[in-house]
Amino acid sequence: MSLYNKQLSASLEDYLEAIFVLSQTGRVARSKDIAEHLQVAPSSVTGALKMLAERQLIHYKPYGYVTLTDRGRQMAGRIVRRHEALESFFCDILGVDPDVAQRSACLAEHAISSEIASRLMLYLEFLSSEKQSGRDVPRAFQGYCRQTEIRSQGTQKPSHT
């Protein structure tokens, strides 16, 4: 299997996503910016950028700007959409704290299959259409969770330590 077709590690996906996000905010992506965005050492960025360049996902020259190739932009876009769908599901549907939802989405985006990601995105679209027709399924679910938590707190036996 060539480097071109080899699947990326979670870490390299994070670098690709960071380059995409930085370029979408109107900023150019430089090693320093990527290191700050990911909160990693600049030396880690250099190694990752070399690997992404070998896979023809970015254009990179040391001390220069980093840009995505067309293939890199497509792949990064898929990663970002997957992340956003997971974060939305965790936060908006499950009612998880936004910071927890963001961190969890960052971990989960690398673990789920493309099929699951596609289904999740379809489910979120479905929920949005249900909301437009007057049924707010996420809000109903969050209310159900609160009621279940209240009931379970009332029936918990005290722990004996």
mmCIF file of C-alpha atoms in Angstrom, residues 43-133:
data_model
loop_
_atom_site.group_PDB
_atom_site.id
_atom_site.type_symbol
_atom_site.label_atom_id
_atom_site.label_comp_id
_atom_site.label_asym_id
_atom_site.label_seq_id
_atom_site.Cartn_x
_atom_site.Cartn_y
_atom_site.Cartn_z
ATOM 1 C CA SER A 43 9.118 19.989 16.743
ATOM 2 C CA SER A 44 6.065 17.701 16.739
ATOM 3 C CA VAL A 45 4.467 19.864 14.073
ATOM 4 C CA THR A 46 7.488 19.616 11.780
ATOM 5 C CA GLY A 47 7.416 15.816 11.794
ATOM 6 C CA ALA A 48 3.673 15.677 11.192
ATOM 7 C CA LEU A 49 3.853 18.193 8.343
ATOM 8 C CA LYS A 50 6.546 16.138 6.627
ATOM 9 C CA MET A 51 4.337 13.043 6.815
ATOM 10 C CA LEU A 52 1.295 14.908 5.481
ATOM 11 C CA ALA A 53 3.404 16.312 2.632
ATOM 12 C CA GLU A 54 4.684 12.800 1.796
ATOM 13 C CA ARG A 55 1.048 11.709 1.509
ATOM 14 C CA GLN A 56 0.384 14.650 -0.824
ATOM 15 C CA LEU A 57 -2.191 16.186 1.525
ATOM 16 C CA ILE A 58 -0.386 19.495 2.050
ATOM 17 C CA HIS A 59 2.123 21.782 0.403
ATOM 18 C CA TYR A 60 4.880 22.420 2.915
ATOM 19 C CA LYS A 61 8.326 23.900 2.939
ATOM 20 C CA PRO A 62 10.163 24.448 6.237
ATOM 21 C CA TYR A 63 9.648 27.983 7.582
ATOM 22 C CA GLY A 64 6.955 28.637 4.989
ATOM 23 C CA TYR A 65 3.195 28.569 4.875
ATOM 24 C CA VAL A 66 1.271 25.323 4.909
ATOM 25 C CA THR A 67 -1.564 24.868 2.429
ATOM 26 C CA LEU A 68 -3.836 21.945 1.724
ATOM 27 C CA THR A 69 -3.807 20.122 -1.583
ATOM 28 C CA ASP A 70 -7.210 19.456 -3.146
ATOM 29 C CA ARG A 71 -7.115 15.928 -1.738
ATOM 30 C CA GLY A 72 -6.042 17.249 1.669
ATOM 31 C CA ARG A 73 -8.857 19.812 1.654
ATOM 32 C CA GLN A 74 -11.416 17.105 0.866
ATOM 33 C CA MET A 75 -10.116 14.818 3.590
ATOM 34 C CA ALA A 76 -9.895 17.646 6.140
ATOM 35 C CA GLY A 77 -13.432 18.738 5.264
ATOM 36 C CA ARG A 78 -14.713 15.226 6.010
ATOM 37 C CA ILE A 79 -12.870 15.204 9.339
ATOM 38 C CA VAL A 80 -14.282 18.618 10.296
ATOM 39 C CA ARG A 81 -17.847 17.630 9.322
ATOM 40 C CA ARG A 82 -17.529 14.440 11.362
ATOM 41 C CA HIS A 83 -16.238 16.434 14.354
ATOM 42 C CA GLU A 84 -19.021 19.020 14.056
ATOM 43 C CA ALA A 85 -21.702 16.321 13.792
ATOM 44 C CA LEU A 86 -20.408 14.533 16.879
ATOM 45 C CA GLU A 87 -20.062 17.751 18.849
ATOM 46 C CA SER A 88 -23.584 18.800 17.867
ATOM 47 C CA PHE A 89 -24.970 15.394 18.820
ATOM 48 C CA PHE A 90 -23.235 15.385 22.204
ATOM 49 C CA CYS A 91 -24.088 18.992 23.052
ATOM 50 C CA ASP A 92 -27.416 19.709 21.344
ATOM 51 C CA ILE A 93 -29.034 16.273 21.489
ATOM 52 C CA LEU A 94 -27.552 14.634 24.572
ATOM 53 C CA GLY A 95 -27.244 17.902 26.489
ATOM 54 C CA VAL A 96 -23.589 17.393 27.399
ATOM 55 C CA ASP A 97 -21.529 20.392 28.559
ATOM 56 C CA PRO A 98 -20.022 22.128 25.470
ATOM 57 C CA ASP A 99 -16.408 21.677 26.629
ATOM 58 C CA VAL A 100 -16.962 17.978 27.323
ATOM 59 C CA ALA A 101 -18.780 17.628 23.984
ATOM 60 C CA GLN A 102 -15.883 19.263 22.115
ATOM 61 C CA ARG A 103 -13.217 17.076 23.745
ATOM 62 C CA SER A 104 -15.278 13.919 23.277
ATOM 63 C CA ALA A 105 -15.969 14.748 19.631
ATOM 64 C CA CYS A 106 -12.239 15.186 19.067
ATOM 65 C CA LEU A 107 -11.628 11.677 20.400
ATOM 66 C CA ALA A 108 -14.615 10.001 18.746
ATOM 67 C CA GLU A 109 -14.101 11.504 15.279
ATOM 68 C CA HIS A 110 -11.160 9.171 14.747
ATOM 69 C CA ALA A 111 -12.897 6.040 15.988
ATOM 70 C CA ILE A 112 -16.205 5.936 14.132
ATOM 71 C CA SER A 113 -16.582 4.513 10.651
ATOM 72 C CA SER A 114 -17.634 6.563 7.643
ATOM 73 C CA GLU A 115 -20.952 4.708 7.641
ATOM 74 C CA ILE A 116 -21.673 5.686 11.262
ATOM 75 C CA ALA A 117 -20.634 9.294 10.586
ATOM 76 C CA SER A 118 -22.964 9.451 7.569
ATOM 77 C CA ARG A 119 -25.861 8.010 9.559
ATOM 78 C CA LEU A 120 -25.230 10.438 12.400
ATOM 79 C CA MET A 121 -25.317 13.363 9.981
ATOM 80 C CA LEU A 122 -28.580 12.047 8.495
ATOM 81 C CA TYR A 123 -30.023 11.676 11.993
ATOM 82 C CA LEU A 124 -29.133 15.274 12.831
ATOM 83 C CA GLU A 125 -30.786 16.419 9.589
ATOM 84 C CA PHE A 126 -33.873 14.374 10.513
ATOM 85 C CA LEU A 127 -34.029 15.955 13.966
ATOM 86 C CA SER A 128 -33.733 19.392 12.412
ATOM 87 C CA SER A 129 -36.642 18.637 10.068
ATOM 88 C CA GLU A 130 -38.706 17.320 12.996
ATOM 89 C CA LYS A 131 -38.026 20.548 14.890
ATOM 90 C CA GLN A 132 -39.221 22.567 11.894
ATOM 91 C CA SER A 133 -42.467 20.582 11.899
#
